[in-house]
Short mmCIF file of C-alpha atoms in Angstrom, two decimals:
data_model
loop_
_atom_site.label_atom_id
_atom_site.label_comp_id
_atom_site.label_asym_id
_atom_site.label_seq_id
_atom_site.Cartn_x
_atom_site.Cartn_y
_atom_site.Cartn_z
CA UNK A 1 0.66 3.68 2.62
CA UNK A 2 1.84 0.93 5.47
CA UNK A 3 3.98 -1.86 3.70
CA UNK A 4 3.51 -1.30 0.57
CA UNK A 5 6.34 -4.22 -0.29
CA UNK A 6 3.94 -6.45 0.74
CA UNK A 7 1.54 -5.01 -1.40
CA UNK A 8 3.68 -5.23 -4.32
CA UNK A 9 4.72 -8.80 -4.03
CA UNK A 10 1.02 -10.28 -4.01
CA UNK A 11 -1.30 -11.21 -6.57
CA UNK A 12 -4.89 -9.43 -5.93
CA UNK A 13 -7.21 -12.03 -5.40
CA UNK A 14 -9.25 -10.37 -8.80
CA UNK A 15 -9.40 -7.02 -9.96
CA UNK A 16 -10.99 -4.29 -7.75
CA UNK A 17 -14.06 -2.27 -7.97
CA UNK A 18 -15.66 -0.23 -5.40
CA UNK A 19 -19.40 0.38 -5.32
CA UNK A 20 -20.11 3.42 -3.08
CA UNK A 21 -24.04 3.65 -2.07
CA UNK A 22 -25.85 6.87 -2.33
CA UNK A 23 -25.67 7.03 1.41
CA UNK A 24 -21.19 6.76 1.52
CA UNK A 25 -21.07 8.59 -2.03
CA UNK A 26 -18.49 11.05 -0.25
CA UNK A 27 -16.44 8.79 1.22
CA UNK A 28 -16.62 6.40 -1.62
CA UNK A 29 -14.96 9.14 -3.92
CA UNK A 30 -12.10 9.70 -1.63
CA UNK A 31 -11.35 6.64 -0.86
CA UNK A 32 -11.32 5.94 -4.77
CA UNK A 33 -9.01 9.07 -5.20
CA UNK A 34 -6.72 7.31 -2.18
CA UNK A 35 -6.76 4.32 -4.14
CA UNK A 36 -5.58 5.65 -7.36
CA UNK A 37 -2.84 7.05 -6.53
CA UNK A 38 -1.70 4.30 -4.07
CA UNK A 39 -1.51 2.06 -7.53
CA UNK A 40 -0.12 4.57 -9.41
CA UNK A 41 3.02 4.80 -6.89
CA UNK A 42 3.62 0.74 -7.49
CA UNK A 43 6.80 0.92 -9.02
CA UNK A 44 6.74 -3.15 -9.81
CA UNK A 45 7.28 -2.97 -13.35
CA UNK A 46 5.44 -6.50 -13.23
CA UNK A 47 2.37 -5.26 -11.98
CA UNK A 48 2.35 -3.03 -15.11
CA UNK A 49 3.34 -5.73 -17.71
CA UNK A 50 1.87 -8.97 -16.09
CA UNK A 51 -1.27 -9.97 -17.92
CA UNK A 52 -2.56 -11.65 -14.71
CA UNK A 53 -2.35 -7.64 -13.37
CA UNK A 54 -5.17 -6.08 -16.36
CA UNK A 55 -7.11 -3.88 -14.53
CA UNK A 56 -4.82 -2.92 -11.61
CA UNK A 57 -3.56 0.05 -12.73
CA UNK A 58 -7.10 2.48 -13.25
CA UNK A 59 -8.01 6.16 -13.52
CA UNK A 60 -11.45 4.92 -11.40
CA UNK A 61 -11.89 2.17 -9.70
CA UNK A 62 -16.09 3.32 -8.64
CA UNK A 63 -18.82 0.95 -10.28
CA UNK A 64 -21.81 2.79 -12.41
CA UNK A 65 -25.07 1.65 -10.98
CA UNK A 66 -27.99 2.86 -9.86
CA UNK A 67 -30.86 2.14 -6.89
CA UNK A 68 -34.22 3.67 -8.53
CA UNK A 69 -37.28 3.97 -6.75
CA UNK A 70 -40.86 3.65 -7.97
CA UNK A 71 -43.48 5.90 -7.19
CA UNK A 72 -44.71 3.44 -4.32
CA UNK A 73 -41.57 3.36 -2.60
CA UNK A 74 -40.05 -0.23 -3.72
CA UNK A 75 -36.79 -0.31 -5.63
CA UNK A 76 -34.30 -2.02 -7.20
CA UNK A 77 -30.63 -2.09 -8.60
CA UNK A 78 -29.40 -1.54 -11.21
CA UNK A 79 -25.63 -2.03 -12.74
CA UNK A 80 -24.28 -1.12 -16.10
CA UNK A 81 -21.20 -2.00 -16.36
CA UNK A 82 -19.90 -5.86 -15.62
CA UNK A 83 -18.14 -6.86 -12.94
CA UNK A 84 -17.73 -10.92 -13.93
CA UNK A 85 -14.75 -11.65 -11.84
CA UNK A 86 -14.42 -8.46 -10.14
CA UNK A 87 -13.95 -8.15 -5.89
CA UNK A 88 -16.17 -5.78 -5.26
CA UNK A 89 -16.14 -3.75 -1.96
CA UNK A 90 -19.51 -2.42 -1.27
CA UNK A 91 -19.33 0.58 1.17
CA UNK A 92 -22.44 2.05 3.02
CA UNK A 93 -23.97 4.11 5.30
CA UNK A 94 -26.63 3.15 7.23
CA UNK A 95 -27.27 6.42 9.11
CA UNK A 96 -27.18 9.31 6.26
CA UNK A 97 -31.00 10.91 7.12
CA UNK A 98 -30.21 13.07 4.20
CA UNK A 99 -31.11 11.02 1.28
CA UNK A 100 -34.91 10.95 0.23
CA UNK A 101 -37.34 9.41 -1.91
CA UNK A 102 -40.94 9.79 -3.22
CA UNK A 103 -43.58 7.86 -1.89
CA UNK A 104 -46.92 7.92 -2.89
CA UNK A 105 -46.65 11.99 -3.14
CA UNK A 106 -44.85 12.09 -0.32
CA UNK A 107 -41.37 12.53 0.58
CA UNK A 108 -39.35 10.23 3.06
CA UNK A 109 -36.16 10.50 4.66
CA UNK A 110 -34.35 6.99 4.06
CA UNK A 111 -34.26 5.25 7.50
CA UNK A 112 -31.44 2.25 8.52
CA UNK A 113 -33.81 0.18 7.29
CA UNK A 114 -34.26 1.38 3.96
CA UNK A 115 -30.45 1.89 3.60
CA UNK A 116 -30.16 -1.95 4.65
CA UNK A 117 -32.61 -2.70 2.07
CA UNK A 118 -30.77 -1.12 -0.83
CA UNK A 119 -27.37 -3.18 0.40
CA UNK A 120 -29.48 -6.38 -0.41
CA UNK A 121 -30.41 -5.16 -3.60
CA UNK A 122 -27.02 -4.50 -5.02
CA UNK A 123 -25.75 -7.69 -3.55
CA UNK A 124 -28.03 -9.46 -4.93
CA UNK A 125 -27.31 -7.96 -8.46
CA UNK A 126 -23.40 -8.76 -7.70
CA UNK A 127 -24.50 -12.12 -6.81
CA UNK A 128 -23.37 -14.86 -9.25
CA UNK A 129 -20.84 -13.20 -11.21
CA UNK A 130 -18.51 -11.54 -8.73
CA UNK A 131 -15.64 -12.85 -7.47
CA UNK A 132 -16.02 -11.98 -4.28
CA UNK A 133 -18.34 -9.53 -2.36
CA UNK A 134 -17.06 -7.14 0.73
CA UNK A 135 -19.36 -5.15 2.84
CA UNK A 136 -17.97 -2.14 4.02
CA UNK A 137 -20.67 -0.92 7.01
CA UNK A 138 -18.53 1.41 9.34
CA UNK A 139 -21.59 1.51 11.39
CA UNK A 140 -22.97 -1.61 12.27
CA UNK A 141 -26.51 -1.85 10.97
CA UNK A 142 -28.80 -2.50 14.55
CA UNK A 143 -25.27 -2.49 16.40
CA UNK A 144 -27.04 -1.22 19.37
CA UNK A 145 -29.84 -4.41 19.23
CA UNK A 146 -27.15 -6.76 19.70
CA UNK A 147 -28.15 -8.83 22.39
CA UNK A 148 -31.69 -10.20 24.22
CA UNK A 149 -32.87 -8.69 27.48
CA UNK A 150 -36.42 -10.01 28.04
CA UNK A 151 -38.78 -10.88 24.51
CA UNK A 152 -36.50 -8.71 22.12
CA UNK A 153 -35.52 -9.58 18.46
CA UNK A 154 -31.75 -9.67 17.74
CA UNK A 155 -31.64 -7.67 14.51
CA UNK A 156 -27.87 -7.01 14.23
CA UNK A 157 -27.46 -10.90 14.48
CA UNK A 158 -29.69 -11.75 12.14
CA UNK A 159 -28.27 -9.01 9.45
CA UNK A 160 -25.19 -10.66 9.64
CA UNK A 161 -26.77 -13.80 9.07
CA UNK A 162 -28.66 -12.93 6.28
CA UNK A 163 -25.62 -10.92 5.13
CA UNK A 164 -23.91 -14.40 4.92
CA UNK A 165 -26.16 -16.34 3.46
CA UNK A 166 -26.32 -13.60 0.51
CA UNK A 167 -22.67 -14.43 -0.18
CA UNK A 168 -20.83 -11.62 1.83
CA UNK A 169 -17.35 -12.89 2.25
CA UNK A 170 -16.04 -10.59 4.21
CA UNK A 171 -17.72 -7.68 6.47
CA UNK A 172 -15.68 -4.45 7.90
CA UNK A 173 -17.11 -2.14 10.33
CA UNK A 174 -15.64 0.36 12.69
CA UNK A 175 -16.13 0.37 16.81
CA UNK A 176 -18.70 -2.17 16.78
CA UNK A 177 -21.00 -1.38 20.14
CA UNK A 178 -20.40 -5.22 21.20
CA UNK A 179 -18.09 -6.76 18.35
CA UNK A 180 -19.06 -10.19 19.84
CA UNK A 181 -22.06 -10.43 17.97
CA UNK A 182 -19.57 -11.51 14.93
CA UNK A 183 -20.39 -14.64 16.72
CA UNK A 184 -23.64 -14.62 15.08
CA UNK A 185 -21.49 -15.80 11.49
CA UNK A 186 -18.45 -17.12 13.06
CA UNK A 187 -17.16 -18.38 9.75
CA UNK A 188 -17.05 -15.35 7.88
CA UNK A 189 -14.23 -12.46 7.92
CA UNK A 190 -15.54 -9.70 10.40
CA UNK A 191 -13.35 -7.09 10.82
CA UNK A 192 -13.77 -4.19 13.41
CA UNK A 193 -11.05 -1.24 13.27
CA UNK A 194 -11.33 1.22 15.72
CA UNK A 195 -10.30 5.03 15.01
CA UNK A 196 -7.92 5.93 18.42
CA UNK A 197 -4.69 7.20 15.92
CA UNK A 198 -7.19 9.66 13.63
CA UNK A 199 -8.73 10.87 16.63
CA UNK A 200 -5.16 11.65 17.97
CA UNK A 201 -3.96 12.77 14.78
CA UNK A 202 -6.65 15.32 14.42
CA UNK A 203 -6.82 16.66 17.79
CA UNK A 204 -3.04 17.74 17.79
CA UNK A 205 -2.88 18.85 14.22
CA UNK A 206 -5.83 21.41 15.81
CA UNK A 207 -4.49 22.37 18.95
CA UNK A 208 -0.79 22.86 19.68
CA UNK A 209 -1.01 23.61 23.15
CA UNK A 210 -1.94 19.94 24.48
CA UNK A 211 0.77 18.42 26.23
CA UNK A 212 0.78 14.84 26.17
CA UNK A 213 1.81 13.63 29.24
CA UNK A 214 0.86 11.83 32.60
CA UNK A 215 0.85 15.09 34.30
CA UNK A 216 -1.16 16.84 31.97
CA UNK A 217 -3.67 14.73 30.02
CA UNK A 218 -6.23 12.13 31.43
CA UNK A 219 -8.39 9.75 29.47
CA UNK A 220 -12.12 9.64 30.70
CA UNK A 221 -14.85 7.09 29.85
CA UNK A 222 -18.13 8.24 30.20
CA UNK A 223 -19.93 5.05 31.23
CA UNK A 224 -18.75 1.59 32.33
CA UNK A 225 -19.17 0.44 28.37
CA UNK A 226 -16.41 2.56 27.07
CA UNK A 227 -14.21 1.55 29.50
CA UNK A 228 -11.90 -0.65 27.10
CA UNK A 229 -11.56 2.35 24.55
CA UNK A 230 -10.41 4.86 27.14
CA UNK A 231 -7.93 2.05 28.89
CA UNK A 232 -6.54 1.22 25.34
CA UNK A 233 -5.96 5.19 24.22
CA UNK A 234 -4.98 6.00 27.57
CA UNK A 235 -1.91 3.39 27.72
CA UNK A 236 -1.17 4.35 24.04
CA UNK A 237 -0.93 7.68 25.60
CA UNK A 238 1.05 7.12 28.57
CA UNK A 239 -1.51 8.93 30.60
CA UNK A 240 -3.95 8.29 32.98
CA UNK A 241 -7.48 6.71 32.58
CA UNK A 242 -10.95 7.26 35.22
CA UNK A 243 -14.69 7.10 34.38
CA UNK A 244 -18.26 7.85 34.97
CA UNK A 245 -20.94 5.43 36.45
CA UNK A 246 -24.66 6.57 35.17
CA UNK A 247 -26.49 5.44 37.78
CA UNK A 248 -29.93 5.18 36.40
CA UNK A 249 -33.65 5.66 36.88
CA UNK A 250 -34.32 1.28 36.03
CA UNK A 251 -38.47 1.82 37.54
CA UNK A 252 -38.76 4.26 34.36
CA UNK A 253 -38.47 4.17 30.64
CA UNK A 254 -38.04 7.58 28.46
CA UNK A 255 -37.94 6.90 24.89
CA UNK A 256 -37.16 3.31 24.95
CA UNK A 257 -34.31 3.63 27.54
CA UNK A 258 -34.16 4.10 31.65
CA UNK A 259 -33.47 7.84 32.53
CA UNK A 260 -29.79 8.78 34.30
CA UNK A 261 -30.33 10.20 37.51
CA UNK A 262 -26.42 11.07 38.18
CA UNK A 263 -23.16 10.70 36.49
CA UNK A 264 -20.91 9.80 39.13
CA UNK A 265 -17.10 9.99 38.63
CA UNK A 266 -14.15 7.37 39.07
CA UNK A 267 -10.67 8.18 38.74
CA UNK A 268 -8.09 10.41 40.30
CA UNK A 269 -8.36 14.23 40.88
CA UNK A 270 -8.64 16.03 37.50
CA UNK A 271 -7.88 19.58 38.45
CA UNK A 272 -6.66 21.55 35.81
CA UNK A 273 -5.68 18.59 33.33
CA UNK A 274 -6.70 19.11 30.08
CA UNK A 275 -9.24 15.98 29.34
CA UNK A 276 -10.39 13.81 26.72
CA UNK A 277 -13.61 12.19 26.55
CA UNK A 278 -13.90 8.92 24.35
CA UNK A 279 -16.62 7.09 23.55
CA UNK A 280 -18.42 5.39 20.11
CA UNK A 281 -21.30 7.34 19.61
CA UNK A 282 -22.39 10.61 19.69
CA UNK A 283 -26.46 10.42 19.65
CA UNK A 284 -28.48 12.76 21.26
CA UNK A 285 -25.38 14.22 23.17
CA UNK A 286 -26.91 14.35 26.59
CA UNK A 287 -25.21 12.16 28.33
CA UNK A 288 -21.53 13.45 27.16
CA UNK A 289 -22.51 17.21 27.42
CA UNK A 290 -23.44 16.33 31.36
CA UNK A 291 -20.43 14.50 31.37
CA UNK A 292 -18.48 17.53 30.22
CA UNK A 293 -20.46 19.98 32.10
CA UNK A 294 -19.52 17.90 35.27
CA UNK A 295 -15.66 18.00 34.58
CA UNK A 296 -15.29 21.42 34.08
CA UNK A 297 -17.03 21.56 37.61
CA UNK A 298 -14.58 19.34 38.98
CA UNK A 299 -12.25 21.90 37.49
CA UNK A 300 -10.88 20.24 34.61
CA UNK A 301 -8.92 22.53 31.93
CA UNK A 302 -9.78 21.58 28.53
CA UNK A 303 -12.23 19.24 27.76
CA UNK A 304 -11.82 17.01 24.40
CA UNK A 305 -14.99 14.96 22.65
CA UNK A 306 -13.50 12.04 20.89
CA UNK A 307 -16.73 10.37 19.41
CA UNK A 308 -16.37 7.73 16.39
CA UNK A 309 -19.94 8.43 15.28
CA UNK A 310 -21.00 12.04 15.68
CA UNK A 311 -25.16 11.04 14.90
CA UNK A 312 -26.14 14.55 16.89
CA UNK A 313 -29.40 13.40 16.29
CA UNK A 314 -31.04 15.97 18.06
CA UNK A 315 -29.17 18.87 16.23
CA UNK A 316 -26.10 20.87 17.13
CA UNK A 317 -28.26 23.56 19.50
CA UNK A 318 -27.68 21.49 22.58
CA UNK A 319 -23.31 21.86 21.98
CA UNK A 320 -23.77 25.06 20.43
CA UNK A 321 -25.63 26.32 24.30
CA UNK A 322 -22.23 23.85 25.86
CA UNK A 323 -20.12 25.50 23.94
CA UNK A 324 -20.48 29.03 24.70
CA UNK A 325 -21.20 28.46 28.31
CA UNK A 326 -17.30 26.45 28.34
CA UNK A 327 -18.19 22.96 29.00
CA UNK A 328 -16.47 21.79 26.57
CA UNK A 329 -13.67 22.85 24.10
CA UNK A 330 -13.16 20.81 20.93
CA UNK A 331 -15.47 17.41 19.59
CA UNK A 332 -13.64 15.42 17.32
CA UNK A 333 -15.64 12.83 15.08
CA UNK A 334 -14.74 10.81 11.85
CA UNK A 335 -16.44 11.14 8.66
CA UNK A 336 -17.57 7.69 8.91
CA UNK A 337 -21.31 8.54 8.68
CA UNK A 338 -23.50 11.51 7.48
CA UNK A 339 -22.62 14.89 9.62
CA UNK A 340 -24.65 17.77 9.36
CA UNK A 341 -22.93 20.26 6.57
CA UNK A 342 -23.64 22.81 9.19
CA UNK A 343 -20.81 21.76 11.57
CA UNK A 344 -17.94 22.22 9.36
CA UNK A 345 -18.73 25.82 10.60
CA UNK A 346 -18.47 25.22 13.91
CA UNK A 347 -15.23 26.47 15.88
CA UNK A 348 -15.06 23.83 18.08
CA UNK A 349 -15.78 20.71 15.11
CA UNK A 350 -12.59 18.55 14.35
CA UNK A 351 -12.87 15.72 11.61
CA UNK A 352 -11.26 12.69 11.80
CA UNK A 353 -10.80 11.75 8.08
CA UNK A 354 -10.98 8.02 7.78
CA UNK A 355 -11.27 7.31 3.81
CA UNK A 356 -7.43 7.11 3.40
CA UNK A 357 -7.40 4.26 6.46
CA UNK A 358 -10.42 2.56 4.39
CA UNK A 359 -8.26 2.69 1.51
CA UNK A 360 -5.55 0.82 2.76
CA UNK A 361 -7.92 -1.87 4.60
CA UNK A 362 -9.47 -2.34 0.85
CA UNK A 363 -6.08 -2.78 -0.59
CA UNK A 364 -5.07 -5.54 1.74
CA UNK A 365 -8.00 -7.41 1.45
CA UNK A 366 -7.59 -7.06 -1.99
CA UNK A 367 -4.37 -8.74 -2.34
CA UNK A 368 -5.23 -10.93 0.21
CA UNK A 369 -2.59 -9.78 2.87
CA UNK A 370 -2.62 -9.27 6.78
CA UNK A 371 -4.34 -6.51 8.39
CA UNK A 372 -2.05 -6.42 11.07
CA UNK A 373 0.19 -3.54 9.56
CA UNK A 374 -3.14 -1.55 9.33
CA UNK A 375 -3.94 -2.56 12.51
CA UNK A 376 -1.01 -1.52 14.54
CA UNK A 377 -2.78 2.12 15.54
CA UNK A 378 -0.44 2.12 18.93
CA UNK A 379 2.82 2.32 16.70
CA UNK A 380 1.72 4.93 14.54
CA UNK A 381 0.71 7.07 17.52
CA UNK A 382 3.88 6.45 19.38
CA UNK A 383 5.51 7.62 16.59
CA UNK A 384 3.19 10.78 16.08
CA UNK A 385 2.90 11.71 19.35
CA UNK A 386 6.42 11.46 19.39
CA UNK A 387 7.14 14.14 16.57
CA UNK A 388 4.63 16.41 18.22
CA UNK A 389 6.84 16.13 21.64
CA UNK A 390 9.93 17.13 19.61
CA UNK A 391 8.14 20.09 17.85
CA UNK A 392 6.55 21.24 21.36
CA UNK A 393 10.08 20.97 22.92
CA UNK A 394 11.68 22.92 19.72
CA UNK A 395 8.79 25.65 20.26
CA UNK A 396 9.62 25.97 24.14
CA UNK A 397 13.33 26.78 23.49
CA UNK A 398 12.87 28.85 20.69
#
């Protein structure tokens, strides 16, 4: 836990409870877990004694409540327990295709929308007797509708609006696709963490045989709009950085979007550097499997998928076929949304466990402190990829 002095020398702004949807039920548990026994490590015996601290100290910090449905699909919320004066952190998922509900007979798979919907709901139950209300919406609801080509709505903007106007005070998300459209509710807290050190973290807790270095290791972008991720891990790193152009098919439209004709590369000769591949989104896994397929052709050694939103919304056939054939070696993707339980049994799946970062981010707000110590990702991975050096070094000699 990152400066927990300054923890201990604040007053929460009221006393904390989480609310973790249906959709982030997972998450919300081990975040809660995290949480308790951050507060049970405060060894401020003022925090224990102080009045103005009832309620710090708890065994659970999760709200009971409930979202039932009625047999033609509408719903409500429901809470039952009170949480006058409480800051409440409300954490969802807007992607988890694995919760359903009876319709009419039928059964649906809840969409964004109807995970959107049920956010509403339980803010609008909060409303009036909380504190203060957090949204915790790693990713951005419509993140991808974020701006107007042509006659197009601009659903992420309006969310946040609406969001606002509900009484949100604050709203954290993770690798927004454009976090300008916070613009949208420029008064409001909008935080937007991105993932680099877990992705790090992860990768060289797996593999013990990468050698950080500029001689070894090169940072690739697939496209022109991941550009600023790969720059930013890559002079974390100390390595080097290149990326693809996906020159595309504009006369056409497949499934909403214009067709890639090539991926065409941009950067300085790969051959036989191990490389990682960073991007925010995993969806159909298309584009970064060609992307893959087209480094180990440019004879690349190992090939790395760092993705903060593994969606695979096509199914895991497509990088099960990569995989065997060697275009790729390891993907790495939080926990952030819903992933297939099938992956975990994948040998080339890494997680990238995020609910202890969440925990921290939920105890600073809570107490009303900077984010900056949570923030500072290229520190911690100096530091990490530092001790792994030493180790590698150690191993060499041995």
């Amino acid at each position: 836990m990152p400066d927990l002095h300054k923890l201990e020398n604040a007053m929460p702004v009221a006393p904390l409870k989480i609310i973790a949807m249906p959709s982030a039920a997972d998450m919300g548990r081990r975040i809660n877990n995290y949480m308790v026994e951050f507060r049970r490590s405060i060894r401020n015996d003022m925090v224990k004694k102080d009045p103005a601290f009832h309620g710090y100290i708890e065994d659970n910090y999760l709200l009971d409540f409930s979202v039932p449905r009625f047999g033609s699909g509408e719903a409500k919320a429901i809470i039952n327990e009170t949480i006058r004066g409480k800051d409440v952190f409300i954490i969802t998922d807007v992607c988890n295709h694995s919760i359903t509900y009876n319709m009419n007979g039928y059964t649906n798979h809840m969409s964004p929308d109807d995970h959107y919907q049920d956010l509403k709901r339980v803010i609008a139950v909060c409303n009036g007797t909380a504190s203060r209300i957090n949204v915790i919406m790693p990713f951005l609801y419509e993140g991808r509708q974020h701006k107007r080509n042509g006659r197009e709505s601009l659903d992420c903007a309006y969310a946040l609006e609406e969001l606002r106007d509900m009484g949100v005070a604050n709203f954290i998300t993770f690798d927004a696709h454009d976090p300008r459209v916070q613009n949208s509710a420029p008064l409001n807290g909008f935080d937007n963490f991105m993932p680099p050190y877990q992705f790090i973290k992860g990768l060289l807790n797996s593999d013990t045989e990468l050698l950080v270095d500029k001689e070894h290791l090169i940072v690739i972008s697939p496209d022109e709009g991941a550009l600023d991720r790969a720059i930013y891990f890559a002079s974390v790193l100390g390595v080097d950085t290149g990326m693809f152009y996906k020159r595309r098919d504009y006369s056409t439209i497949v499934n909403g979007k214009n067709p890639i004709v090539a991926h065409e590369f941009l950067g300085d000769n790969i051959e036989g550097r191990d490389v990682i591949i960073i991007d925010d989104m995993i969806s159909s896994g298309g584009s970064m499997l060609d992307t893959a397929r087209q480094l180990k052709k440019m004879k690349a050694g190992r090939v790395f998928i760092c993705c903060t939103f593994g969606l695979f919304t096509d199914g895991l056939k497509a990088f099960d076929d990569a995989y065997s054939r060697g275009d790729f070696d390891k993907v790495v993707t939080t926990n952030l949304t819903y992933l297939p339980p099938e992956i975990y049994n994948r040998p080339y799946f890494i997680e990238a466990d995020m609910s202890k970062f969440i925990s921290s981010i939920i105890d600073f707000i809570n107490h009303d402190v900077s984010l900056s110590g949570t923030m500072a990702t290229a520190e911690k991975i100096h530091s990490f990829v530092e001790a792994y050096n030493k180790r590698m070094a150690l191993d060499i000699y041995k």
